[in-house]
mmCIF file of C-alpha atoms in Angstrom:
data_model
loop_
_atom_site.group_PDB
_atom_site.id
_atom_site.type_symbol
_atom_site.label_atom_id
_atom_site.label_comp_id
_atom_site.label_asym_id
_atom_site.label_seq_id
_atom_site.Cartn_x
_atom_site.Cartn_y
_atom_site.Cartn_z
ATOM 1 C CA MET A 1 6.104 18.793 17.790
ATOM 2 C CA ARG A 2 5.077 16.391 15.041
ATOM 3 C CA ALA A 3 2.695 13.660 16.170
ATOM 4 C CA ILE A 4 3.860 10.059 15.949
ATOM 5 C CA ARG A 5 1.488 7.812 13.992
ATOM 6 C CA LEU A 6 0.901 4.247 15.174
ATOM 7 C CA TYR A 7 -1.271 1.515 13.699
ATOM 8 C CA ILE A 8 -3.497 -0.257 16.259
ATOM 9 C CA ASN A 9 -5.450 -3.344 15.231
ATOM 10 C CA GLN A 10 -8.420 -2.742 17.516
ATOM 11 C CA LYS A 11 -11.486 -0.541 17.866
ATOM 12 C CA LEU A 12 -10.809 3.107 18.730
ATOM 13 C CA ALA A 13 -13.166 5.732 20.165
ATOM 14 C CA VAL A 14 -12.838 9.325 21.356
ATOM 15 C CA HIS A 15 -12.477 9.866 25.136
ATOM 16 C CA GLU A 16 -11.507 6.254 25.724
ATOM 17 C CA GLU A 17 -8.150 4.849 26.778
ATOM 18 C CA VAL A 18 -6.484 2.110 24.788
ATOM 19 C CA ARG A 19 -3.657 -0.123 25.936
ATOM 20 C CA LEU A 20 -1.041 -0.679 23.266
ATOM 21 C CA ALA A 21 0.316 -4.143 22.550
ATOM 22 C CA ASP A 22 3.803 -4.851 23.865
ATOM 23 C CA SER A 23 5.356 -4.787 20.389
ATOM 24 C CA ILE A 24 3.871 -1.346 19.688
ATOM 25 C CA ARG A 25 4.824 -0.102 23.166
ATOM 26 C CA HIS A 26 8.400 -1.244 22.579
ATOM 27 C CA HIS A 27 8.548 0.532 19.223
ATOM 28 C CA ALA A 28 7.005 3.736 20.608
ATOM 29 C CA CYS A 29 9.033 3.885 23.804
ATOM 30 C CA ASP A 30 12.361 2.242 22.991
ATOM 31 C CA VAL A 31 12.725 3.149 19.322
ATOM 32 C CA LEU A 32 10.770 6.392 18.885
ATOM 33 C CA ARG A 33 11.506 7.532 22.464
ATOM 34 C CA ILE A 34 8.113 9.073 23.154
ATOM 35 C CA SER A 35 7.526 10.908 26.446
ATOM 36 C CA LYS A 36 4.355 11.475 28.469
ATOM 37 C CA HIS A 37 3.861 14.736 26.554
ATOM 38 C CA SER A 38 4.350 13.286 23.057
ATOM 39 C CA PRO A 39 1.348 13.848 20.753
ATOM 40 C CA LEU A 40 0.226 10.596 19.144
ATOM 41 C CA VAL A 41 -2.022 9.662 16.251
ATOM 42 C CA LEU A 42 -3.515 6.178 16.243
ATOM 43 C CA PHE A 43 -5.266 4.585 13.272
ATOM 44 C CA ASN A 44 -6.855 1.199 12.718
ATOM 45 C CA GLY A 45 -7.683 1.210 9.010
ATOM 46 C CA ASP A 46 -11.161 2.742 9.254
ATOM 47 C CA GLY A 47 -10.104 5.926 7.463
ATOM 48 C CA TYR A 48 -9.766 8.088 10.582
ATOM 49 C CA ASP A 49 -6.831 9.423 12.563
ATOM 50 C CA TYR A 50 -7.338 9.345 16.340
ATOM 51 C CA THR A 51 -5.324 11.959 18.201
ATOM 52 C CA GLY A 52 -4.224 11.307 21.752
ATOM 53 C CA LEU A 53 -1.647 11.554 24.526
ATOM 54 C CA PRO A 54 -0.040 8.918 26.741
ATOM 55 C CA ALA A 55 -2.251 8.350 29.795
ATOM 56 C CA SER A 56 0.205 5.960 31.420
ATOM 57 C CA LEU A 57 3.769 5.401 30.352
ATOM 58 C CA HIS A 58 5.637 2.663 32.125
ATOM 59 C CA LYS A 59 8.390 0.229 31.318
ATOM 60 C CA LYS A 60 5.876 -2.530 30.674
ATOM 61 C CA GLU A 61 2.713 -0.617 29.768
ATOM 62 C CA LEU A 62 1.599 2.224 27.535
ATOM 63 C CA THR A 63 -1.985 3.454 27.403
ATOM 64 C CA VAL A 64 -3.225 6.325 25.276
ATOM 65 C CA ARG A 65 -6.224 8.568 25.922
ATOM 66 C CA ILE A 66 -7.919 9.439 22.638
ATOM 67 C CA THR A 67 -8.867 13.106 22.426
ATOM 68 C CA GLY A 68 -10.206 13.494 18.878
ATOM 69 C CA ARG A 69 -11.002 11.873 15.564
ATOM 70 C CA THR A 70 -10.332 13.279 12.089
ATOM 71 C CA ARG A 71 -10.960 11.740 8.704
ATOM 72 C CA ALA A 72 -7.515 11.391 7.198
ATOM 73 C CA GLY A 73 -8.542 12.242 3.638
ATOM 74 C CA LYS A 74 -5.345 10.817 2.116
ATOM 75 C CA GLU A 75 -6.895 8.241 -0.210
ATOM 76 C CA SER A 76 -6.841 8.831 -3.942
ATOM 77 C CA PHE A 77 -10.111 8.730 -5.849
ATOM 78 C CA LEU A 78 -8.258 6.656 -8.471
ATOM 79 C CA GLU A 79 -8.421 2.973 -7.552
ATOM 80 C CA THR A 80 -5.157 1.242 -8.460
ATOM 81 C CA HIS A 81 -4.384 -2.476 -8.357
ATOM 82 C CA LEU A 82 -0.804 -3.742 -8.594
ATOM 83 C CA VAL A 83 -0.336 -7.316 -9.807
ATOM 84 C CA LEU A 84 3.320 -7.879 -8.993
ATOM 85 C CA GLY A 85 5.514 -10.873 -9.701
ATOM 86 C CA VAL A 86 7.070 -11.901 -6.386
ATOM 87 C CA LEU A 87 10.581 -10.473 -6.023
ATOM 88 C CA LYS A 88 13.540 -11.236 -3.824
ATOM 89 C CA SER A 89 13.020 -10.015 -0.253
ATOM 90 C CA ALA A 90 14.459 -6.488 -0.164
ATOM 91 C CA ARG A 91 13.183 -5.629 -3.645
ATOM 92 C CA MET A 92 9.672 -6.823 -2.817
ATOM 93 C CA ASP A 93 9.691 -4.769 0.378
ATOM 94 C CA TYR A 94 10.778 -1.691 -1.570
ATOM 95 C CA ALA A 95 8.069 -2.144 -4.199
ATOM 96 C CA ILE A 96 5.364 -2.537 -1.558
ATOM 97 C CA GLN A 97 6.588 0.378 0.544
ATOM 98 C CA LYS A 98 6.840 2.844 -2.315
ATOM 99 C CA THR A 99 3.564 1.893 -4.010
ATOM 100 C CA VAL A 100 1.756 2.298 -0.677
ATOM 101 C CA GLU A 101 3.279 5.766 -0.374
ATOM 102 C CA ALA A 102 2.108 6.483 -3.932
ATOM 103 C CA GLY A 103 -1.469 5.526 -3.035
ATOM 104 C CA VAL A 104 -1.956 1.983 -4.331
ATOM 105 C CA THR A 105 -5.349 0.488 -3.408
ATOM 106 C CA ALA A 106 -4.526 -3.221 -3.528
ATOM 107 C CA ILE A 107 -1.467 -5.415 -4.048
ATOM 108 C CA HIS A 108 -1.770 -8.835 -5.706
ATOM 109 C CA PRO A 109 1.484 -10.858 -5.422
ATOM 110 C CA VAL A 110 1.713 -13.463 -8.183
ATOM 111 C CA VAL A 111 3.977 -16.331 -9.145
ATOM 112 C CA THR A 112 5.146 -16.247 -12.758
ATOM 113 C CA GLU A 113 7.394 -18.415 -14.909
ATOM 114 C CA ARG A 114 10.429 -16.334 -13.947
ATOM 115 C CA THR A 115 9.657 -16.036 -10.254
ATOM 116 C CA VAL A 116 12.699 -17.167 -8.268
ATOM 117 C CA ILE A 117 11.156 -17.117 -4.785
ATOM 118 C CA ARG A 118 8.641 -19.872 -4.068
ATOM 119 C CA PHE A 119 6.476 -20.217 -0.954
ATOM 120 C CA SER A 120 4.474 -22.952 0.651
ATOM 121 C CA GLY A 121 2.731 -23.493 3.972
ATOM 122 C CA LYS A 122 4.246 -21.615 6.888
ATOM 123 C CA SER A 123 6.798 -19.720 4.804
ATOM 124 C CA ARG A 124 3.985 -18.277 2.675
ATOM 125 C CA ALA A 125 2.054 -17.155 5.761
ATOM 126 C CA ASN A 126 5.193 -15.621 7.283
ATOM 127 C CA ARG A 127 5.990 -13.743 4.095
ATOM 128 C CA LEU A 128 2.451 -12.378 3.825
ATOM 129 C CA GLN A 129 2.624 -11.178 7.436
ATOM 130 C CA HIS A 130 5.963 -9.528 6.711
ATOM 131 C CA TRP A 131 4.519 -7.721 3.679
ATOM 132 C CA GLN A 132 1.521 -6.642 5.770
ATOM 133 C CA ASN A 133 3.926 -5.121 8.285
ATOM 134 C CA VAL A 134 5.669 -3.247 5.455
ATOM 135 C CA ILE A 135 2.276 -1.852 4.408
ATOM 136 C CA ILE A 136 1.497 -0.765 7.979
ATOM 137 C CA SER A 137 4.872 0.930 8.387
ATOM 138 C CA ALA A 138 4.459 2.772 5.075
ATOM 139 C CA CYS A 139 0.979 3.968 6.098
ATOM 140 C CA GLU A 140 2.335 5.211 9.422
ATOM 141 C CA GLN A 141 4.964 7.204 7.556
ATOM 142 C CA CYS A 142 2.898 8.663 4.706
ATOM 143 C CA GLY A 143 -0.276 9.534 6.617
ATOM 144 C CA ARG A 144 -2.693 7.013 5.140
ATOM 145 C CA ALA A 145 -5.392 5.736 7.502
ATOM 146 C CA ASP A 146 -6.791 3.100 5.134
ATOM 147 C CA LEU A 147 -4.600 0.047 4.687
ATOM 148 C CA PRO A 148 -4.197 -1.120 1.090
ATOM 149 C CA VAL A 149 -5.510 -4.650 0.623
ATOM 150 C CA LEU A 150 -2.846 -7.351 0.437
ATOM 151 C CA HIS A 151 -4.116 -10.397 -1.433
ATOM 152 C CA GLU A 152 -2.918 -13.977 -1.115
ATOM 153 C CA VAL A 153 -0.107 -15.102 -3.395
ATOM 154 C CA ALA A 154 -1.651 -16.543 -6.574
ATOM 155 C CA ASP A 155 -0.535 -17.780 -9.979
ATOM 156 C CA LEU A 156 -0.489 -15.226 -12.773
ATOM 157 C CA ALA A 157 -2.441 -17.699 -14.889
ATOM 158 C CA ASP A 158 -5.382 -17.296 -12.479
ATOM 159 C CA LEU A 159 -5.593 -13.532 -12.979
ATOM 160 C CA ALA A 160 -9.106 -12.489 -13.930
ATOM 161 C CA ALA A 161 -9.895 -10.515 -17.052
ATOM 162 C CA VAL A 162 -10.118 -6.737 -16.818
ATOM 163 C CA GLY A 163 -13.628 -5.631 -15.863
ATOM 164 C CA ASP A 164 -15.720 -3.181 -17.844
ATOM 165 C CA ASP A 165 -15.207 -0.540 -15.140
ATOM 166 C CA ALA A 166 -11.400 -0.615 -15.316
ATOM 167 C CA GLN A 167 -8.417 -0.328 -17.615
ATOM 168 C CA GLY A 168 -5.593 -2.853 -17.411
ATOM 169 C CA TYR A 169 -1.944 -2.431 -18.381
ATOM 170 C CA PHE A 170 1.166 -4.573 -18.317
ATOM 171 C CA LEU A 171 4.672 -3.198 -18.577
ATOM 172 C CA ASP A 172 6.631 -4.294 -21.624
ATOM 173 C CA ALA A 173 9.871 -2.571 -22.597
ATOM 174 C CA SER A 174 9.236 -3.408 -26.262
ATOM 175 C CA ALA A 175 5.753 -1.881 -26.329
ATOM 176 C CA GLY A 176 5.346 0.930 -28.813
ATOM 177 C CA GLN A 177 3.153 3.041 -26.565
ATOM 178 C CA THR A 178 3.758 4.810 -23.274
ATOM 179 C CA LEU A 179 1.284 4.867 -20.409
ATOM 180 C CA ALA A 180 0.843 8.622 -20.842
ATOM 181 C CA ARG A 181 -0.251 8.117 -24.474
ATOM 182 C CA SER A 182 -2.441 5.082 -23.906
ATOM 183 C CA GLY A 183 -5.529 6.987 -25.028
ATOM 184 C CA HIS A 184 -7.371 7.494 -21.739
ATOM 185 C CA GLU A 185 -8.091 11.018 -20.554
ATOM 186 C CA SER A 186 -9.755 9.912 -17.326
ATOM 187 C CA LEU A 187 -9.965 6.672 -15.327
ATOM 188 C CA LYS A 188 -11.562 5.551 -12.091
ATOM 189 C CA LYS A 189 -9.787 2.208 -11.811
ATOM 190 C CA ALA A 190 -6.466 1.014 -13.231
ATOM 191 C CA TRP A 191 -4.732 -2.362 -13.004
ATOM 192 C CA PHE A 192 -1.015 -2.877 -13.570
ATOM 193 C CA VAL A 193 0.703 -6.202 -14.184
ATOM 194 C CA ILE A 194 4.448 -6.126 -13.611
ATOM 195 C CA GLY A 195 6.589 -9.220 -13.885
ATOM 196 C CA PRO A 196 9.454 -10.193 -11.552
ATOM 197 C CA GLU A 197 13.142 -9.858 -12.415
ATOM 198 C CA GLY A 198 13.294 -10.539 -16.142
ATOM 199 C CA GLY A 199 9.680 -9.509 -16.727
ATOM 200 C CA LEU A 200 6.879 -11.562 -18.204
ATOM 201 C CA THR A 201 7.606 -14.270 -20.734
ATOM 202 C CA ARG A 202 6.194 -13.977 -24.249
ATOM 203 C CA SER A 203 3.591 -16.590 -23.359
ATOM 204 C CA GLU A 204 2.516 -14.684 -20.230
ATOM 205 C CA ALA A 205 2.334 -11.422 -22.168
ATOM 206 C CA GLY A 206 -0.012 -13.142 -24.581
ATOM 207 C CA GLN A 207 -2.147 -14.461 -21.721
ATOM 208 C CA VAL A 208 -2.649 -11.071 -20.076
ATOM 209 C CA THR A 209 -3.284 -9.454 -23.459
ATOM 210 C CA GLU A 210 -6.120 -11.925 -24.018
ATOM 211 C CA LYS A 211 -7.541 -10.871 -20.638
ATOM 212 C CA GLY A 212 -7.763 -7.246 -21.718
ATOM 213 C CA PHE A 213 -4.440 -5.832 -20.509
ATOM 214 C CA GLN A 214 -2.668 -3.350 -22.753
ATOM 215 C CA ALA A 215 1.127 -3.370 -23.230
ATOM 216 C CA VAL A 216 2.770 -0.044 -22.323
ATOM 217 C CA THR A 217 6.144 1.357 -21.332
ATOM 218 C CA LEU A 218 6.898 4.100 -18.836
ATOM 219 C CA GLY A 219 9.564 5.686 -21.010
ATOM 220 C CA PRO A 220 12.820 5.006 -22.859
ATOM 221 C CA ARG A 221 14.824 3.651 -19.907
ATOM 222 C CA ILE A 222 14.721 0.115 -18.512
ATOM 223 C CA LEU A 223 13.600 0.187 -14.888
ATOM 224 C CA ARG A 224 14.130 -2.426 -12.231
ATOM 225 C CA THR A 225 10.896 -4.169 -11.309
ATOM 226 C CA GLU A 226 10.622 -2.485 -7.907
ATOM 227 C CA THR A 227 11.261 0.922 -9.485
ATOM 228 C CA ALA A 228 8.767 0.241 -12.252
ATOM 229 C CA ALA A 229 6.066 -0.688 -9.718
ATOM 230 C CA ALA A 230 6.420 2.627 -7.902
ATOM 231 C CA ALA A 231 6.736 4.585 -11.147
ATOM 232 C CA ALA A 232 3.578 3.021 -12.606
ATOM 233 C CA ILE A 233 1.420 3.967 -9.625
ATOM 234 C CA ILE A 234 2.906 7.460 -9.472
ATOM 235 C CA CYS A 235 2.357 8.006 -13.211
ATOM 236 C CA ALA A 236 -1.250 6.859 -12.868
ATOM 237 C CA GLN A 237 -1.817 9.246 -9.961
ATOM 238 C CA VAL A 238 -0.368 12.111 -11.986
ATOM 239 C CA LEU A 239 -2.388 11.260 -15.089
ATOM 240 C CA TRP A 240 -5.739 10.379 -13.498
ATOM 241 C CA GLY A 241 -5.457 10.657 -9.719
ATOM 242 C CA ASP A 242 -4.650 13.160 -7.013
ATOM 243 C CA MET A 243 -0.944 13.858 -7.631
ATOM 244 C CA ALA A 244 -1.711 16.571 -10.171
ATOM 245 C CA GLY A 245 -3.820 18.612 -7.766
ATOM 246 C CA ARG A 246 -7.126 17.131 -8.895
ATOM 247 C CA THR A 247 -9.903 16.763 -6.344
ATOM 248 C CA ASP A 248 -12.535 14.079 -6.150
ATOM 249 C CA PRO A 249 -15.854 15.690 -7.150
ATOM 250 C CA ARG A 250 -17.733 12.961 -5.224
ATOM 251 C CA ALA A 251 -16.100 13.766 -1.886
ATOM 252 C CA GLY A 252 -16.773 16.561 0.575
ATOM 253 C CA GLU A 253 -14.267 18.223 2.813
ATOM 254 C CA PRO A 254 -12.614 15.961 5.395
ATOM 255 C CA GLY A 255 -14.560 16.236 8.629
ATOM 256 C CA THR A 256 -13.341 16.615 12.181
ATOM 257 C CA GLU A 257 -15.120 15.299 15.234
#
């Protein structure tokens, strides 16, 4: 029986019992239909999976006894940052979900000249919480035990220049060079700027170029923004990360406790 993975925002330790919040209990019991014999894996973002079994399973309470701890070992040694123009709701959710599955390290939502959705005050906080929940759900599904960092919504104009330890790219359908032929055989950190529906304006493309970002395409076909976001992270993982079977020479074997 495959273990069900659940994110718990609290400290976890082997041989201890943890009471799950009502929202998590509802999801586990009423949606996933776990039983008292269902194997569970809890994680809290510290890089470990905590195995366990229900210790008490009631209509209004679910506690789990933690029986072991294993380093998940699902993080890529390639650090990837996605600077993404805010999209309409479902498309933004898709982009976040799929880039998390692909191994993105951090997501930076930005407002650009062509951004349709605007946030302020409570609506901004609610949207950020919603995106955080999308990240958590994607991590539960794909086996990651480290949550990618979700940054506050910012203006594209405030984007910092590419650091000396990284390579920056922005997607431009008219660029004469593909990501695969961008001239880098190995990278440790890559940044991608992807505009919203309609892409970056000419002025914005000039701004990010001045900050050290290189214009590239992903191929001959025009991709929707949410597709392009996922494709960019996947291509980077294949070229320089762990999707081509490469291993991180700095890391040892995942340990079990």
